[in-house]
């Protein structure tokens, strides 16, 4: 059964580790992540962007697929199904469809409008038992065709949003979605420290988990990050493994063109990536 992400992230913050949010795109992705979480006894969050939701057929299709896998694969670790970077309307759709967690990304609105919309969604989410994440300070890079420049959040604005009753907060600290450019200056631990001091026990979320060096990940966790989002790294691993299989001509041998065979190396590559991240984040054995 899906659970909200509130309890798992409170536990993570108190225990000084982070739960991974791995974004899903299809059945293979979802199955690989769930099986790895179960094998490693780790809580996990499945992230769904609005674009990926649409790709998979819609939010009801996603909920049906995930609930079916939880049952058929006997998944007993805590799993949350979370809308990633949701619009105001997208949040309502996911609440209705049966997600267990939502993120409202109001970072592009003026702070007053972000506050008003977040307040309304906190009530709508909590009335149905979902957890809710909000964002302050836009995260850089490209997500579903939207390009944002990495910003550092204002710690006072973080406090204002945290006080609205959200369950976890994404604060921009110079992190970027996708690959980091050569001249990236690294995470701003000064900002993270200031945000944590203002927001106390609130679990903090680090977006753009792909390509952040391990020492920075560990330092971010020590400063209150309890959820780390990873998307591009799974995509790169899946694409590389699939390309290798095709380049070696395995799709032309025997029944290698069978989608179950063709997509298997990619699915294994996702398992390996998720395992690496869960070990780095310290969530192994915490379920
Ligand atoms: P990456 O694609 O950089 O791993 O970021 C994922 C993310 O933050 C999703 O919200």
mmCIF file of C-alpha atoms and ligand atoms in Angstrom:
data_model
loop_
_atom_site.group_PDB
_atom_site.id
_atom_site.type_symbol
_atom_site.label_atom_id
_atom_site.label_comp_id
_atom_site.label_asym_id
_atom_site.label_seq_id
_atom_site.Cartn_x
_atom_site.Cartn_y
_atom_site.Cartn_z
ATOM 1 C CA UNK A 1 0.000 0.000 0.000
ATOM 2 C CA UNK A 2 1.240 3.483 -0.851
ATOM 3 C CA UNK A 3 2.088 5.735 2.098
ATOM 4 C CA UNK A 4 2.604 9.472 2.358
ATOM 5 C CA UNK A 5 6.241 10.535 2.548
ATOM 6 C CA UNK A 6 5.856 12.427 5.836
ATOM 7 C CA UNK A 7 6.867 9.706 8.292
ATOM 8 C CA UNK A 8 9.735 8.301 6.231
ATOM 9 C CA UNK A 9 11.243 11.771 5.842
ATOM 10 C CA UNK A 10 10.839 12.738 9.498
ATOM 11 C CA UNK A 11 12.660 9.518 10.386
ATOM 12 C CA UNK A 12 15.345 10.230 7.783
ATOM 13 C CA UNK A 13 15.981 13.746 9.054
ATOM 14 C CA UNK A 14 16.194 12.543 12.658
ATOM 15 C CA UNK A 15 18.422 9.627 11.622
ATOM 16 C CA UNK A 16 20.744 11.720 9.410
ATOM 17 C CA UNK A 17 20.183 9.897 6.149
ATOM 18 C CA UNK A 18 18.146 10.711 3.027
ATOM 19 C CA UNK A 19 15.424 8.835 1.150
ATOM 20 C CA UNK A 20 15.873 8.745 -2.629
ATOM 21 C CA UNK A 21 13.182 9.996 -4.974
ATOM 22 C CA UNK A 22 13.667 8.183 -8.256
ATOM 23 C CA UNK A 23 11.596 9.420 -11.178
ATOM 24 C CA UNK A 24 9.729 6.823 -13.204
ATOM 25 C CA UNK A 25 8.966 6.742 -16.925
ATOM 26 C CA UNK A 26 7.550 3.297 -17.548
ATOM 27 C CA UNK A 27 6.968 -0.185 -16.158
ATOM 28 C CA UNK A 28 10.635 -1.274 -16.355
ATOM 29 C CA UNK A 29 11.761 1.789 -14.407
ATOM 30 C CA UNK A 30 9.143 1.319 -11.711
ATOM 31 C CA UNK A 31 9.746 -2.394 -11.284
ATOM 32 C CA UNK A 32 13.527 -1.943 -11.047
ATOM 33 C CA UNK A 33 13.220 0.744 -8.364
ATOM 34 C CA UNK A 34 10.668 -1.164 -6.282
ATOM 35 C CA UNK A 35 12.613 -4.446 -6.405
ATOM 36 C CA UNK A 36 15.822 -2.684 -5.384
ATOM 37 C CA UNK A 37 14.143 -0.877 -2.477
ATOM 38 C CA UNK A 38 12.688 -4.176 -1.260
ATOM 39 C CA UNK A 39 16.000 -6.028 -1.614
ATOM 40 C CA UNK A 40 17.862 -3.321 0.316
ATOM 41 C CA UNK A 41 15.075 -2.783 2.834
ATOM 42 C CA UNK A 42 14.962 0.917 2.015
ATOM 43 C CA UNK A 43 12.039 3.332 1.929
ATOM 44 C CA UNK A 44 11.623 4.930 -1.496
ATOM 45 C CA UNK A 45 9.750 7.705 -3.277
ATOM 46 C CA UNK A 46 8.631 7.267 -6.892
ATOM 47 C CA UNK A 47 8.654 10.663 -8.606
ATOM 48 C CA UNK A 48 6.367 11.424 -11.547
ATOM 49 C CA UNK A 49 6.741 14.644 -13.537
ATOM 50 C CA UNK A 50 3.660 15.937 -15.321
ATOM 51 C CA UNK A 51 5.294 15.034 -18.644
ATOM 52 C CA UNK A 52 6.057 11.486 -17.515
ATOM 53 C CA UNK A 53 2.516 11.122 -16.168
ATOM 54 C CA UNK A 54 1.138 12.075 -19.554
ATOM 55 C CA UNK A 55 3.586 9.734 -21.312
ATOM 56 C CA UNK A 56 2.456 6.771 -19.188
ATOM 57 C CA UNK A 57 -1.156 7.405 -20.186
ATOM 58 C CA UNK A 58 -2.289 9.633 -17.300
ATOM 59 C CA UNK A 59 -2.232 9.742 -13.511
ATOM 60 C CA UNK A 60 -4.809 6.985 -13.023
ATOM 61 C CA UNK A 61 -2.718 4.664 -15.186
ATOM 62 C CA UNK A 62 0.336 5.439 -13.048
ATOM 63 C CA UNK A 63 -1.532 4.801 -9.801
ATOM 64 C CA UNK A 64 -2.932 1.532 -11.166
ATOM 65 C CA UNK A 65 0.481 0.338 -12.344
ATOM 66 C CA UNK A 66 2.247 1.194 -9.086
ATOM 67 C CA UNK A 67 -0.439 -0.282 -6.830
ATOM 68 C CA UNK A 68 -0.495 -3.435 -8.941
ATOM 69 C CA UNK A 69 3.270 -3.834 -8.689
ATOM 70 C CA UNK A 70 3.246 -3.290 -4.920
ATOM 71 C CA UNK A 71 0.763 -6.139 -4.612
ATOM 72 C CA UNK A 72 2.141 -8.577 -7.183
ATOM 73 C CA UNK A 73 5.816 -8.108 -6.218
ATOM 74 C CA UNK A 74 5.011 -8.262 -2.485
ATOM 75 C CA UNK A 75 6.647 -4.915 -1.778
ATOM 76 C CA UNK A 76 6.510 -4.261 1.966
ATOM 77 C CA UNK A 77 8.943 -1.320 2.359
ATOM 78 C CA UNK A 78 7.356 2.162 2.592
ATOM 79 C CA UNK A 79 6.698 3.546 -0.908
ATOM 80 C CA UNK A 80 5.326 7.006 -1.712
ATOM 81 C CA UNK A 81 4.030 8.002 -5.154
ATOM 82 C CA UNK A 82 4.872 11.666 -5.544
ATOM 83 C CA UNK A 83 4.017 14.268 -8.179
ATOM 84 C CA UNK A 84 7.287 16.034 -9.075
ATOM 85 C CA UNK A 85 7.186 19.795 -9.822
ATOM 86 C CA UNK A 86 3.408 19.857 -9.980
ATOM 87 C CA UNK A 87 1.393 22.774 -11.294
ATOM 88 C CA UNK A 88 -1.579 23.953 -9.229
ATOM 89 C CA UNK A 89 -4.024 22.009 -11.451
ATOM 90 C CA UNK A 90 -1.714 18.988 -11.682
ATOM 91 C CA UNK A 91 -1.683 18.718 -7.880
ATOM 92 C CA UNK A 92 -5.469 18.494 -7.747
ATOM 93 C CA UNK A 93 -5.479 15.839 -10.482
ATOM 94 C CA UNK A 94 -2.979 13.675 -8.589
ATOM 95 C CA UNK A 95 -4.830 14.040 -5.285
ATOM 96 C CA UNK A 96 -7.941 12.786 -7.051
ATOM 97 C CA UNK A 97 -6.129 9.978 -8.921
ATOM 98 C CA UNK A 98 -4.689 8.355 -5.783
ATOM 99 C CA UNK A 99 -1.104 9.621 -5.458
ATOM 100 C CA UNK A 100 0.180 9.592 -1.866
ATOM 101 C CA UNK A 101 2.283 12.751 -2.109
ATOM 102 C CA UNK A 102 2.514 15.915 -4.210
ATOM 103 C CA UNK A 103 4.982 18.677 -4.880
ATOM 104 C CA UNK A 104 3.607 22.086 -5.683
ATOM 105 C CA UNK A 105 6.236 24.048 -7.554
ATOM 106 C CA UNK A 106 5.170 27.635 -7.020
ATOM 107 C CA UNK A 107 8.741 28.914 -7.194
ATOM 108 C CA UNK A 108 8.021 30.906 -10.363
ATOM 109 C CA UNK A 109 5.172 32.847 -8.712
ATOM 110 C CA UNK A 110 5.747 35.949 -6.594
ATOM 111 C CA UNK A 111 6.065 34.891 -2.952
ATOM 112 C CA UNK A 112 2.528 36.098 -2.040
ATOM 113 C CA UNK A 113 0.950 33.995 -4.753
ATOM 114 C CA UNK A 114 3.167 31.014 -3.909
ATOM 115 C CA UNK A 115 1.962 31.351 -0.279
ATOM 116 C CA UNK A 116 -1.730 31.576 -1.254
ATOM 117 C CA UNK A 117 -1.639 28.588 -3.609
ATOM 118 C CA UNK A 118 0.492 26.475 -1.276
ATOM 119 C CA UNK A 119 -1.894 27.186 1.632
ATOM 120 C CA UNK A 120 -4.845 25.932 -0.374
ATOM 121 C CA UNK A 121 -3.024 22.802 -1.520
ATOM 122 C CA UNK A 122 -1.748 21.958 1.973
ATOM 123 C CA UNK A 123 -5.362 21.668 3.098
ATOM 124 C CA UNK A 124 -6.453 19.702 0.025
ATOM 125 C CA UNK A 125 -3.531 17.259 0.390
ATOM 126 C CA UNK A 126 -3.815 16.773 4.148
ATOM 127 C CA UNK A 127 -7.588 16.271 3.976
ATOM 128 C CA UNK A 128 -6.859 13.149 1.904
ATOM 129 C CA UNK A 129 -3.779 12.035 3.871
ATOM 130 C CA UNK A 130 -1.166 13.019 1.274
ATOM 131 C CA UNK A 131 2.138 14.706 2.039
ATOM 132 C CA UNK A 132 3.085 17.934 0.272
ATOM 133 C CA UNK A 133 6.403 19.453 -0.774
ATOM 134 C CA UNK A 134 6.832 23.102 -1.742
ATOM 135 C CA UNK A 135 9.700 24.868 -3.447
ATOM 136 C CA UNK A 136 11.422 28.180 -2.841
ATOM 137 C CA UNK A 137 14.121 29.470 -5.178
ATOM 138 C CA UNK A 138 14.021 27.862 -8.600
ATOM 139 C CA UNK A 139 16.185 24.826 -9.295
ATOM 140 C CA UNK A 140 18.309 25.336 -12.414
ATOM 141 C CA UNK A 141 18.554 23.222 -15.545
ATOM 142 C CA UNK A 142 15.917 21.754 -17.781
ATOM 143 C CA UNK A 143 12.886 19.780 -16.663
ATOM 144 C CA UNK A 144 10.218 18.846 -19.196
ATOM 145 C CA UNK A 145 11.390 21.622 -21.502
ATOM 146 C CA UNK A 146 11.320 24.310 -18.785
ATOM 147 C CA UNK A 147 14.748 25.819 -18.211
ATOM 148 C CA UNK A 148 15.422 27.537 -14.880
ATOM 149 C CA UNK A 149 18.603 29.218 -13.678
ATOM 150 C CA UNK A 150 19.761 27.777 -10.321
ATOM 151 C CA UNK A 151 18.992 30.213 -7.533
ATOM 152 C CA UNK A 152 19.742 30.306 -3.851
ATOM 153 C CA UNK A 153 16.549 30.507 -1.826
ATOM 154 C CA UNK A 154 15.934 33.324 0.642
ATOM 155 C CA UNK A 155 15.905 31.661 4.107
ATOM 156 C CA UNK A 156 13.124 34.007 5.322
ATOM 157 C CA UNK A 157 10.915 33.011 2.387
ATOM 158 C CA UNK A 158 11.689 29.364 3.204
ATOM 159 C CA UNK A 159 10.471 29.941 6.749
ATOM 160 C CA UNK A 160 7.297 31.638 5.469
ATOM 161 C CA UNK A 161 6.499 28.640 3.231
ATOM 162 C CA UNK A 162 7.540 26.040 5.829
ATOM 163 C CA UNK A 163 5.133 27.644 8.322
ATOM 164 C CA UNK A 164 2.182 26.949 6.003
ATOM 165 C CA UNK A 165 2.138 23.336 7.181
ATOM 166 C CA UNK A 166 3.941 21.667 4.286
ATOM 167 C CA UNK A 167 5.707 18.373 5.072
ATOM 168 C CA UNK A 168 9.057 18.940 3.335
ATOM 169 C CA UNK A 169 10.725 21.823 1.565
ATOM 170 C CA UNK A 170 12.845 22.086 -1.572
ATOM 171 C CA UNK A 171 15.139 25.087 -1.260
ATOM 172 C CA UNK A 172 17.336 26.108 -4.178
ATOM 173 C CA UNK A 173 20.991 26.021 -3.100
ATOM 174 C CA UNK A 174 22.672 26.295 -6.507
ATOM 175 C CA UNK A 175 21.523 22.803 -7.567
ATOM 176 C CA UNK A 176 20.565 22.107 -11.168
ATOM 177 C CA UNK A 177 18.519 19.399 -12.913
ATOM 178 C CA UNK A 178 20.427 17.310 -15.427
ATOM 179 C CA UNK A 179 24.196 17.380 -15.952
ATOM 180 C CA UNK A 180 26.187 20.037 -14.099
ATOM 181 C CA UNK A 181 28.183 22.423 -16.317
ATOM 182 C CA UNK A 182 32.005 22.500 -16.111
ATOM 183 C CA UNK A 183 31.946 25.872 -14.384
ATOM 184 C CA UNK A 184 29.379 24.893 -11.708
ATOM 185 C CA UNK A 185 30.290 26.484 -8.386
ATOM 186 C CA UNK A 186 28.931 23.649 -6.238
ATOM 187 C CA UNK A 187 26.165 23.656 -3.628
ATOM 188 C CA UNK A 188 25.815 26.675 -1.355
ATOM 189 C CA UNK A 189 26.137 25.106 2.103
ATOM 190 C CA UNK A 190 25.903 28.580 3.594
ATOM 191 C CA UNK A 191 22.365 28.882 2.177
ATOM 192 C CA UNK A 192 21.455 25.341 3.267
ATOM 193 C CA UNK A 193 22.688 25.983 6.796
ATOM 194 C CA UNK A 194 20.714 29.244 7.005
ATOM 195 C CA UNK A 195 17.560 27.547 5.655
ATOM 196 C CA UNK A 196 17.841 24.715 8.162
ATOM 197 C CA UNK A 197 18.333 27.149 11.044
ATOM 198 C CA UNK A 198 15.152 28.992 10.054
ATOM 199 C CA UNK A 199 13.057 25.877 9.399
ATOM 200 C CA UNK A 200 14.163 23.598 12.267
ATOM 201 C CA UNK A 201 12.942 20.003 11.960
ATOM 202 C CA UNK A 202 11.494 20.436 8.448
ATOM 203 C CA UNK A 203 12.993 17.753 6.162
ATOM 204 C CA UNK A 204 14.776 19.520 3.290
ATOM 205 C CA UNK A 205 14.828 18.266 -0.296
ATOM 206 C CA UNK A 206 17.754 18.322 -2.701
ATOM 207 C CA UNK A 207 16.703 18.303 -6.347
ATOM 208 C CA UNK A 208 19.130 17.634 -9.184
ATOM 209 C CA UNK A 209 20.787 14.646 -7.495
ATOM 210 C CA UNK A 210 22.527 13.565 -10.709
ATOM 211 C CA UNK A 211 26.228 14.404 -10.770
ATOM 212 C CA UNK A 212 26.607 15.907 -7.299
ATOM 213 C CA UNK A 213 29.889 14.587 -5.818
ATOM 214 C CA UNK A 214 29.502 12.120 -2.920
ATOM 215 C CA UNK A 215 31.177 14.421 -0.381
ATOM 216 C CA UNK A 216 28.688 17.212 -1.169
ATOM 217 C CA UNK A 217 25.770 14.777 -0.844
ATOM 218 C CA UNK A 218 27.017 13.700 2.589
ATOM 219 C CA UNK A 219 27.499 17.285 3.726
ATOM 220 C CA UNK A 220 24.013 18.228 2.507
ATOM 221 C CA UNK A 221 22.530 15.330 4.515
ATOM 222 C CA UNK A 222 24.451 16.495 7.594
ATOM 223 C CA UNK A 223 22.784 19.926 7.144
ATOM 224 C CA UNK A 224 19.214 18.629 7.072
ATOM 225 C CA UNK A 225 18.606 17.213 3.585
ATOM 226 C CA UNK A 226 16.343 14.157 4.010
ATOM 227 C CA UNK A 227 15.157 13.580 0.419
ATOM 228 C CA UNK A 228 17.304 13.567 -2.715
ATOM 229 C CA UNK A 229 15.802 13.493 -6.215
ATOM 230 C CA UNK A 230 17.464 11.500 -8.976
ATOM 231 C CA UNK A 231 16.214 11.357 -12.539
ATOM 232 C CA UNK A 232 18.823 11.969 -15.241
ATOM 233 C CA UNK A 233 21.289 9.428 -13.838
ATOM 234 C CA UNK A 234 18.783 6.596 -14.280
ATOM 235 C CA UNK A 235 18.030 7.825 -17.799
ATOM 236 C CA UNK A 236 21.737 7.883 -18.706
ATOM 237 C CA UNK A 237 22.269 4.384 -17.275
ATOM 238 C CA UNK A 238 19.214 3.015 -19.099
ATOM 239 C CA UNK A 239 20.226 4.612 -22.419
ATOM 240 C CA UNK A 240 23.857 3.424 -22.189
ATOM 241 C CA UNK A 241 22.890 -0.179 -21.414
ATOM 242 C CA UNK A 242 20.295 -0.263 -24.209
ATOM 243 C CA UNK A 243 22.740 1.270 -26.696
ATOM 244 C CA UNK A 244 25.416 -1.282 -25.789
ATOM 245 C CA UNK A 245 22.976 -4.167 -26.307
ATOM 246 C CA UNK A 246 22.018 -2.838 -29.745
ATOM 247 C CA UNK A 247 25.579 -1.960 -30.776
ATOM 248 C CA UNK A 248 26.705 -5.466 -29.913
ATOM 249 C CA UNK A 249 23.990 -6.682 -32.280
ATOM 250 C CA UNK A 250 22.250 -8.679 -29.543
ATOM 251 C CA UNK A 251 18.877 -7.402 -30.697
ATOM 252 C CA UNK A 252 19.530 -9.260 -33.976
ATOM 253 C CA UNK A 253 20.457 -12.568 -32.362
ATOM 254 C CA UNK A 254 17.851 -15.202 -31.510
ATOM 255 C CA UNK A 255 14.826 -13.410 -30.073
ATOM 256 C CA UNK A 256 16.889 -10.435 -28.908
ATOM 257 C CA UNK A 257 14.354 -8.057 -30.433
ATOM 258 C CA UNK A 258 11.697 -9.209 -27.934
ATOM 259 C CA UNK A 259 11.036 -6.070 -25.820
ATOM 260 C CA UNK A 260 11.436 -8.143 -22.660
ATOM 261 C CA UNK A 261 15.000 -8.927 -23.749
ATOM 262 C CA UNK A 262 15.752 -5.596 -25.399
ATOM 263 C CA UNK A 263 14.833 -3.583 -22.287
ATOM 264 C CA UNK A 264 16.320 -5.993 -19.734
ATOM 265 C CA UNK A 265 19.888 -4.538 -19.699
ATOM 266 C CA UNK A 266 18.448 -1.048 -19.139
ATOM 267 C CA UNK A 267 16.294 -2.296 -16.297
ATOM 268 C CA UNK A 268 19.356 -3.929 -14.678
ATOM 269 C CA UNK A 269 21.319 -0.682 -15.108
ATOM 270 C CA UNK A 270 18.600 1.231 -13.253
ATOM 271 C CA UNK A 271 18.750 -1.296 -10.406
ATOM 272 C CA UNK A 272 22.514 -0.748 -10.106
ATOM 273 C CA UNK A 273 22.126 3.048 -10.131
ATOM 274 C CA UNK A 274 19.385 2.993 -7.497
ATOM 275 C CA UNK A 275 21.457 0.662 -5.296
ATOM 276 C CA UNK A 276 24.482 3.003 -5.487
ATOM 277 C CA UNK A 277 22.340 5.986 -4.525
ATOM 278 C CA UNK A 278 20.573 4.232 -1.654
ATOM 279 C CA UNK A 279 23.962 3.212 -0.245
ATOM 280 C CA UNK A 280 25.311 6.767 -0.611
ATOM 281 C CA UNK A 281 22.180 8.326 0.915
ATOM 282 C CA UNK A 282 22.278 5.894 3.869
ATOM 283 C CA UNK A 283 18.687 4.627 3.467
ATOM 284 C CA UNK A 284 19.651 0.924 3.198
ATOM 285 C CA UNK A 285 18.129 -1.085 6.065
ATOM 286 C CA UNK A 286 15.944 1.825 7.235
ATOM 287 C CA UNK A 287 12.591 0.401 6.107
HETATM 288 P P1 LIG B 1 18.274 15.105 -11.953
HETATM 289 O O1 LIG B 1 17.607 14.843 -13.246
HETATM 290 O O2 LIG B 1 19.377 16.091 -12.079
HETATM 291 O O3 LIG B 1 18.727 13.851 -11.278
HETATM 292 O O4 LIG B 1 17.198 15.804 -11.009
HETATM 293 C C1 LIG B 1 16.019 15.138 -10.665
HETATM 294 C C2 LIG B 1 15.073 16.007 -9.939
HETATM 295 O O5 LIG B 1 15.437 16.874 -9.178
HETATM 296 C C3 LIG B 1 13.637 15.786 -10.139
HETATM 297 O O6 LIG B 1 12.858 16.726 -9.483
#
